[in-house]
Coordinates of C-alpha atoms in Angstrom, one line a residue:
X64 CA -39.0 34.5 -77.3
X65 CA -39.5 38.1 -76.6
X66 CA -38.4 39.4 -73.1
X67 CA -41.5 40.4 -71.1
X68 CA -41.5 44.1 -70.8
X69 CA -41.9 44.2 -67.0
X70 CA -39.3 41.6 -66.0
X71 CA -35.9 42.9 -65.1
X72 CA -32.9 42.3 -67.5
X73 CA -30.9 38.9 -67.1
X74 CA -27.6 39.9 -65.6
X75 CA -26.1 37.2 -67.8
X76 CA -27.4 38.8 -70.9
X77 CA -24.6 39.4 -73.5
X78 CA -25.8 43.0 -73.7
X79 CA -24.9 43.7 -70.1
X80 CA -21.6 41.6 -70.2
X81 CA -18.3 43.1 -71.4
X82 CA -16.4 41.2 -74.0
X83 CA -13.5 40.3 -71.6
X84 CA -15.9 39.2 -69.0
X85 CA -17.4 36.7 -71.5
X86 CA -14.0 35.3 -72.2
X87 CA -13.1 35.0 -68.4
X88 CA -16.4 33.3 -67.8
X89 CA -15.7 30.7 -70.5
X90 CA -12.3 30.0 -68.9
X91 CA -13.6 30.0 -65.3
X92 CA -16.8 28.0 -65.5
X93 CA -15.2 24.6 -66.4
X94 CA -12.7 25.2 -63.5
X95 CA -15.4 25.9 -61.1
X96 CA -17.3 22.9 -62.1
X97 CA -14.1 20.9 -61.6
X98 CA -13.5 22.3 -58.1
X99 CA -17.1 21.6 -57.0
X100 CA -17.1 18.1 -58.5
X101 CA -17.5 15.3 -55.9
X102 CA -14.5 13.4 -57.1
X103 CA -12.2 16.4 -57.0
X104 CA -11.3 16.2 -53.4
X105 CA -10.5 12.5 -53.7
X106 CA -8.3 13.1 -56.8
X107 CA -6.3 15.8 -55.0
X108 CA -6.1 13.6 -51.8
X109 CA -4.6 10.7 -54.0
X110 CA -2.2 13.0 -55.7
X111 CA -0.9 14.3 -52.4
X112 CA -0.6 11.0 -50.9
X113 CA 1.5 9.6 -53.8
X114 CA 3.6 12.8 -53.8
X115 CA 4.4 12.5 -50.2
X116 CA 5.5 8.9 -50.7
X117 CA 7.6 9.9 -53.7
X118 CA 9.2 12.6 -51.7
X119 CA 9.9 10.4 -48.8
X120 CA 11.6 7.8 -51.0
X121 CA 13.7 10.1 -53.2
X122 CA 16.7 12.4 -52.9
X123 CA 14.5 14.9 -51.5
X124 CA 13.6 12.8 -48.5
X125 CA 15.8 14.8 -46.0
X126 CA 14.4 18.1 -47.2
X127 CA 11.0 16.8 -46.9
X128 CA 11.4 15.5 -43.4
X129 CA 13.0 18.8 -42.4
X130 CA 10.2 20.7 -43.9
X131 CA 7.5 18.9 -42.0
X132 CA 9.5 19.2 -38.8
X133 CA 9.9 22.9 -39.1
X134 CA 9.3 24.4 -35.7
X135 CA 6.4 27.0 -35.3
X136 CA 5.4 28.7 -32.1
X137 CA 2.7 30.8 -30.7
X138 CA 3.6 33.2 -27.9
X139 CA 1.2 35.2 -25.7
X140 CA 3.1 37.0 -22.9
X141 CA 5.1 34.4 -21.1
X142 CA 3.2 31.5 -22.5
X143 CA 4.8 29.8 -25.5
X144 CA 3.4 26.8 -27.5
X145 CA 6.3 25.6 -29.9
X146 CA 5.5 22.5 -32.1
X147 CA 6.5 21.1 -35.4
X148 CA 4.7 21.9 -38.7
X149 CA 3.6 18.3 -38.7
X150 CA 2.1 18.7 -35.2
X151 CA 0.2 21.8 -36.2
X152 CA -1.4 20.1 -39.1
X153 CA -2.4 17.0 -37.1
X154 CA -3.7 18.9 -34.1
X155 CA -4.5 22.4 -35.5
X156 CA -5.4 22.4 -39.1
X157 CA -7.3 19.0 -38.7
X158 CA -9.7 20.6 -36.2
X159 CA -11.3 22.2 -39.2
X160 CA -11.8 18.7 -40.7
X161 CA -13.5 17.4 -37.6
X162 CA -15.5 20.7 -37.3
X163 CA -17.0 20.1 -40.9
X164 CA -17.5 16.3 -40.0
X165 CA -19.3 17.4 -36.8
X166 CA -21.6 19.7 -38.7
X167 CA -22.4 16.9 -41.3
X168 CA -23.2 14.6 -38.5
X169 CA -25.5 17.1 -36.8
X170 CA -27.3 17.9 -40.0
X171 CA -27.7 14.2 -40.8
X172 CA -29.2 13.5 -37.5
X173 CA -31.7 16.5 -37.8
X174 CA -32.8 16.4 -41.5
X175 CA -30.6 14.1 -43.3
X176 CA -29.8 10.3 -43.7
X177 CA -29.9 9.7 -40.0
X178 CA -33.1 11.5 -39.3
X179 CA -35.5 8.8 -39.7
X180 CA -35.1 5.8 -37.3
X181 CA -36.2 3.3 -39.9
X182 CA -33.8 4.6 -42.7
X183 CA -31.0 5.2 -40.0
X184 CA -31.1 1.9 -38.5
X185 CA -29.2 0.0 -41.3
X186 CA -26.4 2.4 -41.8
X187 CA -25.9 2.7 -38.1
X188 CA -25.7 -1.1 -37.7
X189 CA -23.5 -1.3 -40.7
X190 CA -21.0 1.3 -39.3
X191 CA -21.0 -0.5 -35.9
X192 CA -20.3 -3.8 -37.5
X193 CA -17.7 -2.2 -39.7
X194 CA -15.8 -0.8 -36.6
X195 CA -16.1 -3.9 -34.3
X196 CA -15.3 -6.8 -36.6
X197 CA -12.1 -5.1 -38.0
X198 CA -10.9 -4.3 -34.6
X199 CA -11.5 -7.9 -33.3
X200 CA -9.6 -9.3 -36.3
X201 CA -6.6 -6.9 -35.7
X202 CA -6.7 -7.9 -32.1
X203 CA -6.7 -11.6 -32.8
X204 CA -3.7 -11.3 -35.0
X205 CA -1.8 -9.0 -32.8
X206 CA -2.4 -10.6 -29.3
X207 CA 0.8 -10.8 -27.5
X208 CA 2.5 -8.3 -29.6
X209 CA 3.5 -4.7 -28.8
X210 CA 1.4 -3.6 -31.8
X211 CA -1.8 -4.5 -30.1
X212 CA -2.5 -0.8 -29.3
X213 CA -3.0 -0.2 -33.0
X214 CA -6.4 -1.9 -33.0
X215 CA -8.2 1.4 -33.9
X216 CA -6.3 1.8 -37.3
X217 CA -8.7 -0.4 -39.4
X218 CA -11.9 0.9 -37.8
X219 CA -12.7 4.0 -39.9
X220 CA -13.9 4.4 -43.4
X221 CA -12.4 7.4 -45.3
X222 CA -15.4 9.5 -46.6
X223 CA -13.5 11.4 -49.3
X224 CA -11.9 8.2 -50.8
X225 CA -14.9 5.9 -50.6
X226 CA -17.5 8.3 -51.9
X227 CA -15.2 9.5 -54.6
X228 CA -14.7 5.8 -55.9
X229 CA -18.5 5.3 -55.9
X230 CA -19.2 8.6 -57.7
X231 CA -16.6 7.5 -60.3
X232 CA -19.0 4.6 -61.2
X233 CA -21.4 7.2 -62.3
X234 CA -25.2 6.8 -63.0
X235 CA -25.0 2.9 -62.5
X236 CA -24.9 3.6 -58.8
X237 CA -28.3 4.7 -57.2
X238 CA -28.1 8.0 -55.5
X239 CA -29.6 6.4 -52.4
X240 CA -26.6 4.2 -52.1
X241 CA -24.2 7.1 -52.0
X242 CA -26.4 8.6 -49.2
X243 CA -26.1 5.1 -47.4
X244 CA -22.3 5.2 -47.6
X245 CA -22.2 8.9 -46.5
X246 CA -24.5 7.9 -43.5
X247 CA -22.3 4.9 -42.7
X248 CA -19.1 6.9 -43.0
X249 CA -20.3 9.7 -40.8
X250 CA -21.3 7.1 -37.9
X251 CA -18.0 5.4 -38.5
X252 CA -16.1 8.7 -38.2
X253 CA -18.0 9.7 -35.0
X254 CA -17.0 6.3 -33.6
X255 CA -13.4 6.9 -34.6
X256 CA -13.4 10.3 -32.9
X257 CA -14.6 8.8 -29.6
X258 CA -12.0 6.0 -29.9
X259 CA -9.2 8.6 -30.2
X260 CA -10.5 10.6 -27.4
X261 CA -11.0 7.5 -25.1
X262 CA -8.1 5.2 -26.0
X263 CA -5.4 7.2 -27.6
X264 CA -4.8 9.7 -24.9
X265 CA -1.7 9.3 -22.7
X266 CA -2.5 11.5 -19.8
X267 CA -5.4 13.6 -18.6
X268 CA -5.1 16.8 -16.7
X269 CA -8.5 17.1 -14.9
X270 CA -8.3 20.9 -14.2
X271 CA -7.9 21.8 -17.9
X272 CA -10.6 19.3 -18.7
X273 CA -13.0 20.9 -16.2
X274 CA -12.3 24.3 -17.9
X275 CA -13.0 22.7 -21.3
X276 CA -16.3 21.5 -20.0
X277 CA -17.2 24.9 -18.8
X278 CA -16.3 26.3 -22.3
X279 CA -18.4 23.7 -24.0
X280 CA -21.3 24.6 -21.6
X281 CA -20.9 28.3 -22.8
X282 CA -21.2 27.2 -26.4
X283 CA -24.4 25.5 -25.5
X284 CA -25.6 28.6 -23.7
X285 CA -24.8 30.8 -26.8
X286 CA -26.9 28.4 -28.9
X287 CA -29.8 28.4 -26.7
X288 CA -29.4 32.2 -26.2
X289 CA -30.1 32.7 -29.9
X290 CA -26.7 33.9 -30.8
X291 CA -26.2 33.3 -34.5
X292 CA -23.1 35.2 -35.4
X293 CA -20.1 32.8 -35.9
X294 CA -17.5 35.0 -34.0
X295 CA -18.5 34.2 -30.4
X296 CA -18.4 30.5 -31.3
X297 CA -15.0 30.9 -32.9
X298 CA -13.5 32.6 -29.9
X299 CA -14.9 30.0 -27.4
X300 CA -13.8 27.2 -29.7
X301 CA -10.2 28.5 -29.8
X302 CA -10.1 28.6 -26.0
X303 CA -11.7 25.0 -26.0
X304 CA -9.0 23.9 -28.3
X305 CA -6.3 25.1 -26.0
X306 CA -7.9 23.6 -22.8
X307 CA -8.3 20.2 -24.6
X308 CA -4.7 20.3 -25.8
X309 CA -3.5 21.1 -22.2
X310 CA -5.7 18.4 -20.8
X311 CA -4.1 15.6 -22.8
X312 CA -7.1 14.8 -25.0
X313 CA -6.7 15.3 -28.7
X314 CA -7.5 19.0 -29.3
X315 CA -9.2 18.3 -32.7
X316 CA -12.1 16.9 -30.7
X317 CA -12.9 20.7 -30.0
X318 CA -13.9 20.7 -33.8
X319 CA -16.7 18.2 -33.2
X320 CA -17.9 19.6 -30.0
X321 CA -18.2 23.1 -31.3
X322 CA -19.9 21.8 -34.3
X323 CA -22.7 20.3 -32.3
X324 CA -23.2 23.6 -30.6
X325 CA -23.7 25.7 -33.8
X326 CA -27.4 26.6 -34.2
X327 CA -29.4 24.7 -36.7
X328 CA -32.3 27.3 -36.8
X329 CA -32.2 30.4 -39.0
X330 CA -33.2 33.9 -37.8
X331 CA -35.9 34.1 -40.4
X332 CA -38.4 31.5 -41.3
X333 CA -39.2 31.2 -45.0
X334 CA -42.5 33.0 -44.9
X335 CA -41.2 35.9 -42.9
X336 CA -38.2 36.1 -45.1
X337 CA -40.3 36.4 -48.2
X338 CA -42.3 39.2 -46.8
X339 CA -39.1 41.0 -45.5
X340 CA -37.5 40.7 -49.0
X341 CA -40.6 41.9 -50.8
X342 CA -40.7 45.1 -48.6
X343 CA -37.0 45.7 -49.2
X344 CA -37.3 45.2 -53.1
X345 CA -40.2 47.6 -53.0
X346 CA -38.2 50.1 -51.3
X347 CA -35.3 49.6 -53.6
X348 CA -37.4 50.2 -56.8
X349 CA -39.0 53.3 -55.1
X350 CA -35.4 54.5 -54.4
X351 CA -34.3 54.4 -58.0
X352 CA -33.2 57.7 -59.5
X353 CA -32.6 58.0 -63.2
X354 CA -30.1 60.8 -62.7
X355 CA -27.8 58.7 -60.4
X356 CA -25.6 55.7 -60.6
X357 CA -26.2 53.2 -57.8
X358 CA -22.5 54.1 -56.6
X359 CA -24.0 57.4 -55.5
X360 CA -27.4 56.1 -54.3
X361 CA -26.9 55.5 -50.6
X362 CA -30.5 54.5 -50.0
X363 CA -30.2 51.7 -52.7
X364 CA -26.8 50.6 -51.3
X365 CA -28.1 50.3 -47.8
X366 CA -31.2 48.2 -49.0
X367 CA -28.9 45.9 -51.0
X368 CA -26.9 45.3 -47.9
X369 CA -30.0 44.7 -46.0
X370 CA -31.1 42.1 -48.6
X371 CA -27.7 40.4 -48.6
X372 CA -27.8 40.1 -44.8
X373 CA -31.5 38.8 -44.9
X374 CA -30.3 36.1 -47.5
X375 CA -27.7 35.0 -44.8
X376 CA -30.2 34.9 -42.0
X377 CA -32.7 32.7 -43.8
X378 CA -30.1 30.0 -43.7
X379 CA -29.2 28.3 -40.6
X380 CA -25.6 29.0 -39.3
X381 CA -25.0 25.2 -39.5
X382 CA -25.8 25.4 -43.1
X383 CA -23.8 28.5 -43.9
X384 CA -20.5 27.2 -42.0
X385 CA -20.8 23.8 -43.5
X386 CA -21.0 25.4 -47.1
X387 CA -18.2 27.8 -46.3
X388 CA -15.7 25.2 -44.9
X389 CA -16.5 22.2 -47.1
X390 CA -14.3 23.2 -50.1
X391 CA -11.4 24.5 -48.0
X392 CA -11.3 21.5 -45.9
X393 CA -11.7 19.0 -49.0
X394 CA -9.2 21.0 -51.3
X395 CA -6.6 22.2 -48.7
X396 CA -6.8 20.6 -45.2
X397 CA -7.1 16.9 -46.1
X398 CA -4.5 17.2 -49.0
X399 CA -2.1 18.9 -46.6
X400 CA -2.7 16.3 -44.0
X401 CA -1.9 13.7 -46.5
X402 CA 1.2 15.4 -47.8
X403 CA 2.6 15.7 -44.2
X404 CA 1.6 12.1 -43.1
X405 CA 1.7 9.8 -45.9
X406 CA 5.6 10.1 -46.5
X407 CA 6.6 6.8 -45.3
X408 CA 10.0 5.7 -46.3
X409 CA 9.8 2.2 -48.0
X410 CA 13.0 0.1 -47.6
X411 CA 12.8 -3.1 -49.9
X412 CA 13.8 -5.5 -47.1
X413 CA 11.5 -3.9 -44.5
X414 CA 8.7 -3.9 -47.0
X415 CA 9.1 -7.5 -47.7
X416 CA 9.1 -8.3 -44.0
X417 CA 6.1 -6.1 -43.3
X418 CA 3.8 -8.5 -45.1
X419 CA 4.7 -11.2 -42.5
X420 CA 4.4 -8.7 -39.5
X421 CA 1.3 -9.0 -37.3
X422 CA 0.8 -5.2 -37.5
X423 CA 0.4 -5.4 -41.4
X424 CA -1.6 -8.6 -41.4
X425 CA -3.9 -7.1 -38.8
X426 CA -4.5 -3.9 -40.8
X427 CA -5.1 -5.8 -44.2
X428 CA -7.4 -8.3 -42.4
X429 CA -9.3 -5.7 -40.8
X430 CA -9.8 -3.4 -43.6
X431 CA -10.3 -6.0 -46.4
X432 CA -12.1 -8.9 -44.6
X433 CA -13.3 -7.2 -41.4
X434 CA -14.9 -4.3 -43.2
X435 CA -16.7 -6.5 -45.6
X436 CA -17.9 -9.0 -43.0
X437 CA -18.7 -6.4 -40.6
X438 CA -20.7 -4.2 -43.0
X439 CA -22.3 -6.7 -45.4
X440 CA -22.6 -9.5 -42.8
X441 CA -24.4 -7.4 -40.1
X442 CA -26.7 -5.8 -42.7
X443 CA -27.7 -9.3 -44.0
X444 CA -28.4 -10.3 -40.4
X445 CA -30.4 -7.1 -39.6
X446 CA -32.6 -7.5 -42.7
X447 CA -33.2 -11.1 -41.8
X448 CA -34.4 -10.0 -38.4
X449 CA -36.5 -7.3 -40.0
X450 CA -34.2 -4.3 -38.6
X451 CA -34.0 -1.5 -41.0
X452 CA -34.6 -1.4 -44.7
X453 CA -32.5 -1.3 -47.9
X454 CA -32.1 2.2 -49.4
X455 CA -34.5 2.9 -52.3
X456 CA -33.6 1.3 -55.7
X457 CA -31.0 -0.9 -54.1
X458 CA -30.5 -4.5 -53.6
X459 CA -28.3 -6.4 -51.1
X460 CA -25.4 -6.8 -53.7
X461 CA -25.1 -3.0 -53.6
X462 CA -24.7 -3.2 -49.8
X463 CA -21.9 -5.9 -50.3
X464 CA -20.1 -3.4 -52.6
X465 CA -20.3 -0.8 -49.9
X466 CA -18.7 -3.4 -47.7
X467 CA -15.7 -3.4 -49.9
X468 CA -15.5 0.3 -50.2
X469 CA -15.7 0.6 -46.6
X470 CA -12.1 -1.0 -46.3
X471 CA -10.8 2.2 -47.8
X472 CA -9.3 3.7 -44.6
X473 CA -6.9 6.7 -44.9
X474 CA -7.5 9.9 -42.9
X475 CA -8.5 8.5 -39.6
X476 CA -6.2 5.5 -40.1
X477 CA -3.1 7.9 -40.4
X478 CA -4.5 10.1 -37.6
X479 CA -4.4 7.2 -35.2

């Protein structure tokens, strides 16, 4: 087919691509596809978890422990915060994970899987059942033991692992079922965050908590004031993190709280954006000069920058930040968390004894039986009562499968 005379040349046309660039693209494209594949995060997470176990049970165990306990400090004037690398990963780096999770929860409530009450009912009910039943089973097994406080461990479903396993099953799984699992896991993780904040905090300093509340109010004021630049939100969130840390509440909660305050409305509505871009393109074409390269054409460079900025402004800050942080969190934050937390030394005698210990029995019963009964059982009951509806193209056996996948608990379980 001949190229239409009035259409601009395709930037990917071989005539406009240098030979080395074509070779580089051939190498880079499969790598980019792998990085953006939904299963990649799960694969890297599994590899890091196994690597941590191997290191903790090898001749490198002492070096591994010394590394994760490496002291790191932040000093501002006379104030010094000195903690181990392990602590900074759990309380600092994981704030990014909770931030992205908060963005996903907000988007799901506004326009996603949790936006429609009818569609949201079943995954919300399933998430509640999947949290309550495992906790009750754990408590029943650990009553009278000093391990009772671990009842929160089997409550949460790991989104990365569970969705990764489901995606590995390929086209045999309806897409709506993946969305159901994501919605369930989002509600599940929100519940886990609340449990961590309410029940796994040893002491609370009310003065610091009051300052944190003021900072959260400031984030809300920024939102309602129409501030869409991320820098003010970042600065206030850092201060919020320090105040929550000082208050005794897990500082990672700052990630979720700040995510809820991120604006979900763009600066430009689609129609206004289209009109603005057409105007800029007309000016760009009018500014073309045959005798000068674009490097020397200040007018066209200014218009190109305006086009780039306009393209950002038509997307809500929530969308932009979720897209910007999703891959770093999936490929770096969660694997680093696994690498520094999954290194459990396994002694043969202790390992054997663990299977008769109420802690192990409670976790296994909660994650295997509790999750299945809580998710599949409560969904069956809800459907019989006419509450909620099955996702499109799914049957109840699919929900039962989700009940089994819900028993994959890792990130939140290790965090607790």
